[in-house]
C-alpha cells in the first residue's frame, strides 16, 4: 500500500512540474488604459508596434529617423556583446520617439533581436510580470545596456542607461557607453598584468 502511495505521489509531482514548465510568459499583451486607449503591457516584441493601434506613430518616426552611418558601422562590430533592455510606454510621447529610433539602430547595426528585451509599462511604470522591480525605473523610456559575460547563465553587468532622451544622438550615446566600458576594461587588464610581473 505504501509503495502504491509513493508511486501516486511521484506521478503527481511529475504532472505538477510538467505543468509549470509548460507555462509560457504572455507576450504583446494589451489593455485599455484610463484614457480609453489600447496600451501594451509586459514583455513585447518589435512586431507589436506594427499593430494598427500603434503603427501610425511608430512608422512615422521609424521612417523619418536617419542614424549616423559612421556610428552604425562602429556598432556593428561590438554591439552583439551587449544585452539591451528597454522599459517604455505606448502612452508616453518620449517613447513614441525613442523606441522607433532604437529599433532602427538595432536593425541597421545587425543586432541580434533575441538579445533585445522590451517591456511595456503602465502609467505607474509597472510591467505585467514585475520585470521593473529592482531596476529603479524612474522615467520612461529607460534603455539599459548590459555587457554579457556568460549568456547561458545570464551573467552580465550594467554599463549605462539612457533615460527619457539621449544626450546626443541615440546611436552615439549607445556607442559611447560601449566604448567607454571597453576602454576601462582594457586599462584594468593592463594593471592586472603589471601586478603579475611585479610578483615575479
PDB file of C-alpha atoms in Angstrom:
ATOM      1  CA  UNK A   1       0.000   0.000   0.000  1.00  0.00           C
ATOM      2  CA  UNK A   2       2.886   2.321   0.879  1.00  0.00           C
ATOM      3  CA  UNK A   3       4.525   1.552  -2.485  1.00  0.00           C
ATOM      4  CA  UNK A   4       1.320   2.437  -4.367  1.00  0.00           C
ATOM      5  CA  UNK A   5       1.017   5.713  -2.409  1.00  0.00           C
ATOM      6  CA  UNK A   6       4.644   6.584  -3.213  1.00  0.00           C
ATOM      7  CA  UNK A   7       4.112   5.879  -6.925  1.00  0.00           C
ATOM      8  CA  UNK A   8       0.953   8.041  -6.992  1.00  0.00           C
ATOM      9  CA  UNK A   9       2.853  10.848  -5.216  1.00  0.00           C
ATOM     10  CA  UNK A  10       5.713  10.667  -7.723  1.00  0.00           C
ATOM     11  CA  UNK A  11       3.315  10.740 -10.686  1.00  0.00           C
ATOM     12  CA  UNK A  12       1.555  13.775  -9.175  1.00  0.00           C
ATOM     13  CA  UNK A  13       4.874  15.584  -8.764  1.00  0.00           C
ATOM     14  CA  UNK A  14       5.834  14.890 -12.390  1.00  0.00           C
ATOM     15  CA  UNK A  15       2.476  16.265 -13.553  1.00  0.00           C
ATOM     16  CA  UNK A  16       2.900  19.444 -11.450  1.00  0.00           C
ATOM     17  CA  UNK A  17       6.475  20.001 -12.689  1.00  0.00           C
ATOM     18  CA  UNK A  18       5.363  19.359 -16.266  1.00  0.00           C
ATOM     19  CA  UNK A  19       2.558  21.899 -15.973  1.00  0.00           C
ATOM     20  CA  UNK A  20       4.925  24.502 -14.540  1.00  0.00           C
ATOM     21  CA  UNK A  21       7.485  24.003 -17.313  1.00  0.00           C
ATOM     22  CA  UNK A  22       4.765  24.391 -19.937  1.00  0.00           C
ATOM     23  CA  UNK A  23       3.745  27.801 -18.605  1.00  0.00           C
ATOM     24  CA  UNK A  24       4.804  30.485 -21.046  1.00  0.00           C
ATOM     25  CA  UNK A  25       5.155  34.198 -20.490  1.00  0.00           C
ATOM     26  CA  UNK A  26       2.406  36.105 -22.282  1.00  0.00           C
ATOM     27  CA  UNK A  27       3.891  38.426 -24.904  1.00  0.00           C
ATOM     28  CA  UNK A  28       2.394  41.559 -26.506  1.00  0.00           C
ATOM     29  CA  UNK A  29      -0.463  41.837 -24.017  1.00  0.00           C
ATOM     30  CA  UNK A  30      -2.808  44.801 -24.368  1.00  0.00           C
ATOM     31  CA  UNK A  31      -5.245  46.591 -22.076  1.00  0.00           C
ATOM     32  CA  UNK A  32      -7.381  49.732 -22.288  1.00  0.00           C
ATOM     33  CA  UNK A  33      -5.908  52.496 -20.131  1.00  0.00           C
ATOM     34  CA  UNK A  34      -7.624  55.289 -18.186  1.00  0.00           C
ATOM     35  CA  UNK A  35      -7.781  57.405 -21.363  1.00  0.00           C
ATOM     36  CA  UNK A  36      -9.618  54.569 -23.156  1.00  0.00           C
ATOM     37  CA  UNK A  37      -6.587  53.890 -25.364  1.00  0.00           C
ATOM     38  CA  UNK A  38      -5.185  50.444 -26.285  1.00  0.00           C
ATOM     39  CA  UNK A  39      -1.892  50.062 -24.425  1.00  0.00           C
ATOM     40  CA  UNK A  40       0.810  47.392 -24.474  1.00  0.00           C
ATOM     41  CA  UNK A  41       1.854  45.857 -21.150  1.00  0.00           C
ATOM     42  CA  UNK A  42       4.619  43.422 -20.216  1.00  0.00           C
ATOM     43  CA  UNK A  43       7.119  41.684 -22.489  1.00  0.00           C
ATOM     44  CA  UNK A  44       6.763  42.810 -26.097  1.00  0.00           C
ATOM     45  CA  UNK A  45       8.411  42.248 -29.455  1.00  0.00           C
ATOM     46  CA  UNK A  46       9.167  44.928 -32.078  1.00  0.00           C
ATOM     47  CA  UNK A  47       6.380  43.470 -34.245  1.00  0.00           C
ATOM     48  CA  UNK A  48       3.790  44.538 -31.650  1.00  0.00           C
ATOM     49  CA  UNK A  49       4.341  48.153 -32.665  1.00  0.00           C
ATOM     50  CA  UNK A  50       3.263  47.367 -36.222  1.00  0.00           C
ATOM     51  CA  UNK A  51      -0.270  46.712 -34.986  1.00  0.00           C
ATOM     52  CA  UNK A  52      -2.805  49.274 -36.237  1.00  0.00           C
ATOM     53  CA  UNK A  53      -3.150  50.688 -32.689  1.00  0.00           C
ATOM     54  CA  UNK A  54       0.485  51.846 -32.696  1.00  0.00           C
ATOM     55  CA  UNK A  55       1.757  51.725 -36.288  1.00  0.00           C
ATOM     56  CA  UNK A  56       0.941  55.349 -37.211  1.00  0.00           C
ATOM     57  CA  UNK A  57       3.310  56.969 -34.735  1.00  0.00           C
ATOM     58  CA  UNK A  58       5.788  54.090 -34.859  1.00  0.00           C
ATOM     59  CA  UNK A  59       6.280  54.058 -38.643  1.00  0.00           C
ATOM     60  CA  UNK A  60       6.284  57.865 -38.916  1.00  0.00           C
ATOM     61  CA  UNK A  61       9.231  58.125 -36.548  1.00  0.00           C
ATOM     62  CA  UNK A  62      10.990  54.935 -37.726  1.00  0.00           C
ATOM     63  CA  UNK A  63      10.966  56.022 -41.372  1.00  0.00           C
ATOM     64  CA  UNK A  64      11.990  59.616 -40.681  1.00  0.00           C
ATOM     65  CA  UNK A  65      14.914  58.866 -38.330  1.00  0.00           C
ATOM     66  CA  UNK A  66      18.326  58.856 -40.026  1.00  0.00           C
ATOM     67  CA  UNK A  67      21.075  57.418 -37.798  1.00  0.00           C
ATOM     68  CA  UNK A  68      24.720  58.423 -38.206  1.00  0.00           C
ATOM     69  CA  UNK A  69      26.144  55.838 -40.633  1.00  0.00           C
ATOM     70  CA  UNK A  70      29.685  56.139 -39.181  1.00  0.00           C
ATOM     71  CA  UNK A  71      28.445  55.288 -35.689  1.00  0.00           C
ATOM     72  CA  UNK A  72      26.322  52.426 -37.028  1.00  0.00           C
ATOM     73  CA  UNK A  73      29.417  50.971 -38.718  1.00  0.00           C
ATOM     74  CA  UNK A  74      31.298  51.065 -35.390  1.00  0.00           C
ATOM     75  CA  UNK A  75      28.363  49.493 -33.538  1.00  0.00           C
ATOM     76  CA  UNK A  76      28.185  46.559 -35.966  1.00  0.00           C
ATOM     77  CA  UNK A  77      31.487  45.176 -34.668  1.00  0.00           C
ATOM     78  CA  UNK A  78      30.700  45.455 -30.946  1.00  0.00           C
ATOM     79  CA  UNK A  79      27.018  45.742 -30.071  1.00  0.00           C
ATOM     80  CA  UNK A  80      26.338  41.982 -30.157  1.00  0.00           C
ATOM     81  CA  UNK A  81      28.409  41.591 -26.957  1.00  0.00           C
ATOM     82  CA  UNK A  82      25.715  43.518 -25.087  1.00  0.00           C
ATOM     83  CA  UNK A  83      22.122  42.999 -23.985  1.00  0.00           C
ATOM     84  CA  UNK A  84      19.734  45.925 -24.374  1.00  0.00           C
ATOM     85  CA  UNK A  85      16.752  46.116 -22.035  1.00  0.00           C
ATOM     86  CA  UNK A  86      14.010  48.670 -22.667  1.00  0.00           C
ATOM     87  CA  UNK A  87      11.195  49.907 -20.438  1.00  0.00           C
ATOM     88  CA  UNK A  88       8.723  52.079 -22.316  1.00  0.00           C
ATOM     89  CA  UNK A  89       5.073  53.052 -22.578  1.00  0.00           C
ATOM     90  CA  UNK A  90       2.925  53.219 -25.701  1.00  0.00           C
ATOM     91  CA  UNK A  91       1.163  56.083 -23.869  1.00  0.00           C
ATOM     92  CA  UNK A  92       4.436  58.032 -23.476  1.00  0.00           C
ATOM     93  CA  UNK A  93       5.311  60.756 -26.008  1.00  0.00           C
ATOM     94  CA  UNK A  94       9.033  60.278 -25.365  1.00  0.00           C
ATOM     95  CA  UNK A  95       8.692  56.537 -26.015  1.00  0.00           C
ATOM     96  CA  UNK A  96       6.986  57.265 -29.324  1.00  0.00           C
ATOM     97  CA  UNK A  97      10.222  58.914 -30.445  1.00  0.00           C
ATOM     98  CA  UNK A  98      12.985  56.931 -28.734  1.00  0.00           C
ATOM     99  CA  UNK A  99      11.703  53.387 -29.321  1.00  0.00           C
ATOM    100  CA  UNK A 100      11.298  53.628 -33.128  1.00  0.00           C
ATOM    101  CA  UNK A 101      14.753  55.267 -33.277  1.00  0.00           C
ATOM    102  CA  UNK A 102      16.266  52.466 -31.186  1.00  0.00           C
ATOM    103  CA  UNK A 103      14.689  49.739 -33.308  1.00  0.00           C
ATOM    104  CA  UNK A 104      16.035  51.334 -36.477  1.00  0.00           C
ATOM    105  CA  UNK A 105      19.541  51.494 -34.967  1.00  0.00           C
ATOM    106  CA  UNK A 106      19.263  47.848 -33.925  1.00  0.00           C
ATOM    107  CA  UNK A 107      18.227  46.753 -37.402  1.00  0.00           C
ATOM    108  CA  UNK A 108      20.959  48.712 -39.201  1.00  0.00           C
ATOM    109  CA  UNK A 109      23.681  47.517 -36.808  1.00  0.00           C
ATOM    110  CA  UNK A 110      22.593  43.855 -37.253  1.00  0.00           C
ATOM    111  CA  UNK A 111      21.978  43.468 -33.528  1.00  0.00           C
ATOM    112  CA  UNK A 112      20.542  40.015 -32.639  1.00  0.00           C
ATOM    113  CA  UNK A 113      16.872  40.581 -31.796  1.00  0.00           C
ATOM    114  CA  UNK A 114      16.944  37.767 -29.200  1.00  0.00           C
ATOM    115  CA  UNK A 115      19.258  39.944 -27.072  1.00  0.00           C
ATOM    116  CA  UNK A 116      16.759  42.805 -27.046  1.00  0.00           C
ATOM    117  CA  UNK A 117      14.399  42.751 -24.046  1.00  0.00           C
ATOM    118  CA  UNK A 118      11.391  45.067 -24.399  1.00  0.00           C
ATOM    119  CA  UNK A 119       8.935  45.702 -21.556  1.00  0.00           C
ATOM    120  CA  UNK A 120       5.914  47.957 -21.895  1.00  0.00           C
ATOM    121  CA  UNK A 121       4.783  49.535 -18.625  1.00  0.00           C
ATOM    122  CA  UNK A 122       1.625  51.237 -17.395  1.00  0.00           C
ATOM    123  CA  UNK A 123       1.362  54.823 -16.163  1.00  0.00           C
ATOM    124  CA  UNK A 124       2.735  53.700 -12.774  1.00  0.00           C
ATOM    125  CA  UNK A 125       5.830  52.427 -14.636  1.00  0.00           C
ATOM    126  CA  UNK A 126       4.985  48.812 -13.789  1.00  0.00           C
ATOM    127  CA  UNK A 127       5.347  45.878 -16.144  1.00  0.00           C
ATOM    128  CA  UNK A 128       2.996  42.875 -16.191  1.00  0.00           C
ATOM    129  CA  UNK A 129       5.249  40.264 -14.560  1.00  0.00           C
ATOM    130  CA  UNK A 130       7.207  42.711 -12.388  1.00  0.00           C
ATOM    131  CA  UNK A 131      10.255  42.924 -14.654  1.00  0.00           C
ATOM    132  CA  UNK A 132      10.638  46.537 -13.498  1.00  0.00           C
ATOM    133  CA  UNK A 133      11.172  45.503  -9.848  1.00  0.00           C
ATOM    134  CA  UNK A 134      14.697  46.374  -8.586  1.00  0.00           C
ATOM    135  CA  UNK A 135      15.513  48.120 -11.881  1.00  0.00           C
ATOM    136  CA  UNK A 136      14.888  51.612 -10.433  1.00  0.00           C
ATOM    137  CA  UNK A 137      12.776  52.780 -13.356  1.00  0.00           C
ATOM    138  CA  UNK A 138      12.033  56.453 -12.634  1.00  0.00           C
ATOM    139  CA  UNK A 139      11.380  57.860 -16.119  1.00  0.00           C
ATOM    140  CA  UNK A 140      10.015  56.367 -19.327  1.00  0.00           C
ATOM    141  CA  UNK A 141      11.543  55.315 -21.625  1.00  0.00           C
ATOM    142  CA  UNK A 142      14.631  53.814 -19.996  1.00  0.00           C
ATOM    143  CA  UNK A 143      17.179  51.900 -22.076  1.00  0.00           C
ATOM    144  CA  UNK A 144      19.622  49.781 -20.044  1.00  0.00           C
ATOM    145  CA  UNK A 145      22.804  48.437 -21.648  1.00  0.00           C
ATOM    146  CA  UNK A 146      24.493  45.346 -20.166  1.00  0.00           C
ATOM    147  CA  UNK A 147      27.835  43.738 -21.029  1.00  0.00           C
ATOM    148  CA  UNK A 148      27.349  39.987 -21.375  1.00  0.00           C
ATOM    149  CA  UNK A 149      29.863  37.665 -19.721  1.00  0.00           C
ATOM    150  CA  UNK A 150      28.001  34.354 -19.733  1.00  0.00           C
ATOM    151  CA  UNK A 151      24.854  34.271 -21.892  1.00  0.00           C
ATOM    152  CA  UNK A 152      23.980  30.737 -20.797  1.00  0.00           C
ATOM    153  CA  UNK A 153      23.834  31.630 -17.098  1.00  0.00           C
ATOM    154  CA  UNK A 154      22.658  35.225 -17.557  1.00  0.00           C
ATOM    155  CA  UNK A 155      25.824  36.773 -16.091  1.00  0.00           C
ATOM    156  CA  UNK A 156      26.066  40.411 -17.163  1.00  0.00           C
ATOM    157  CA  UNK A 157      26.959  43.884 -15.908  1.00  0.00           C
ATOM    158  CA  UNK A 158      25.143  47.169 -16.437  1.00  0.00           C
ATOM    159  CA  UNK A 159      27.347  49.661 -18.272  1.00  0.00           C
ATOM    160  CA  UNK A 160      24.896  52.518 -18.736  1.00  0.00           C
ATOM    161  CA  UNK A 161      21.343  53.679 -19.232  1.00  0.00           C
ATOM    162  CA  UNK A 162      19.615  56.257 -21.400  1.00  0.00           C
ATOM    163  CA  UNK A 163      16.653  57.851 -19.644  1.00  0.00           C
ATOM    164  CA  UNK A 164      13.835  59.690 -21.405  1.00  0.00           C
ATOM    165  CA  UNK A 165      16.041  61.131 -24.167  1.00  0.00           C
ATOM    166  CA  UNK A 166      19.652  60.829 -25.347  1.00  0.00           C
ATOM    167  CA  UNK A 167      22.254  63.479 -24.543  1.00  0.00           C
ATOM    168  CA  UNK A 168      23.387  63.429 -28.191  1.00  0.00           C
ATOM    169  CA  UNK A 169      22.073  61.165 -30.945  1.00  0.00           C
ATOM    170  CA  UNK A 170      20.796  57.849 -29.595  1.00  0.00           C
ATOM    171  CA  UNK A 171      23.259  55.684 -31.537  1.00  0.00           C
ATOM    172  CA  UNK A 172      26.107  57.918 -30.326  1.00  0.00           C
ATOM    173  CA  UNK A 173      25.050  57.554 -26.676  1.00  0.00           C
ATOM    174  CA  UNK A 174      24.861  53.762 -27.065  1.00  0.00           C
ATOM    175  CA  UNK A 175      28.284  53.620 -28.720  1.00  0.00           C
ATOM    176  CA  UNK A 176      29.851  55.894 -26.076  1.00  0.00           C
ATOM    177  CA  UNK A 177      28.676  53.613 -23.251  1.00  0.00           C
ATOM    178  CA  UNK A 178      30.090  50.582 -25.058  1.00  0.00           C
ATOM    179  CA  UNK A 179      33.357  52.325 -25.983  1.00  0.00           C
ATOM    180  CA  UNK A 180      33.925  53.800 -22.505  1.00  0.00           C
ATOM    181  CA  UNK A 181      33.310  50.439 -20.866  1.00  0.00           C
ATOM    182  CA  UNK A 182      35.704  48.754 -23.309  1.00  0.00           C
ATOM    183  CA  UNK A 183      38.419  51.335 -22.578  1.00  0.00           C
ATOM    184  CA  UNK A 184      38.053  50.902 -18.788  1.00  0.00           C
ATOM    185  CA  UNK A 185      38.149  47.119 -19.175  1.00  0.00           C
ATOM    186  CA  UNK A 186      41.406  47.316 -21.175  1.00  0.00           C
ATOM    187  CA  UNK A 187      43.004  49.579 -18.526  1.00  0.00           C
ATOM    188  CA  UNK A 188      42.096  47.187 -15.705  1.00  0.00           C
ATOM    189  CA  UNK A 189      43.595  44.276 -17.697  1.00  0.00           C
ATOM    190  CA  UNK A 190      46.855  46.198 -18.209  1.00  0.00           C
ATOM    191  CA  UNK A 191      47.050  46.982 -14.459  1.00  0.00           C
ATOM    192  CA  UNK A 192      46.462  43.316 -13.668  1.00  0.00           C
ATOM    193  CA  UNK A 193      49.346  42.312 -15.979  1.00  0.00           C
ATOM    194  CA  UNK A 194      51.697  44.852 -14.307  1.00  0.00           C
ATOM    195  CA  UNK A 195      50.898  43.470 -10.843  1.00  0.00           C
ATOM    196  CA  UNK A 196      51.559  39.950 -12.118  1.00  0.00           C
ATOM    197  CA  UNK A 197      55.015  40.972 -13.405  1.00  0.00           C
ATOM    198  CA  UNK A 198      55.882  42.617 -10.066  1.00  0.00           C
ATOM    199  CA  UNK A 199      55.110  39.385  -8.228  1.00  0.00           C
ATOM    200  CA  UNK A 200      57.927  37.523 -10.003  1.00  0.00           C
TER     201      UNK A 200
END
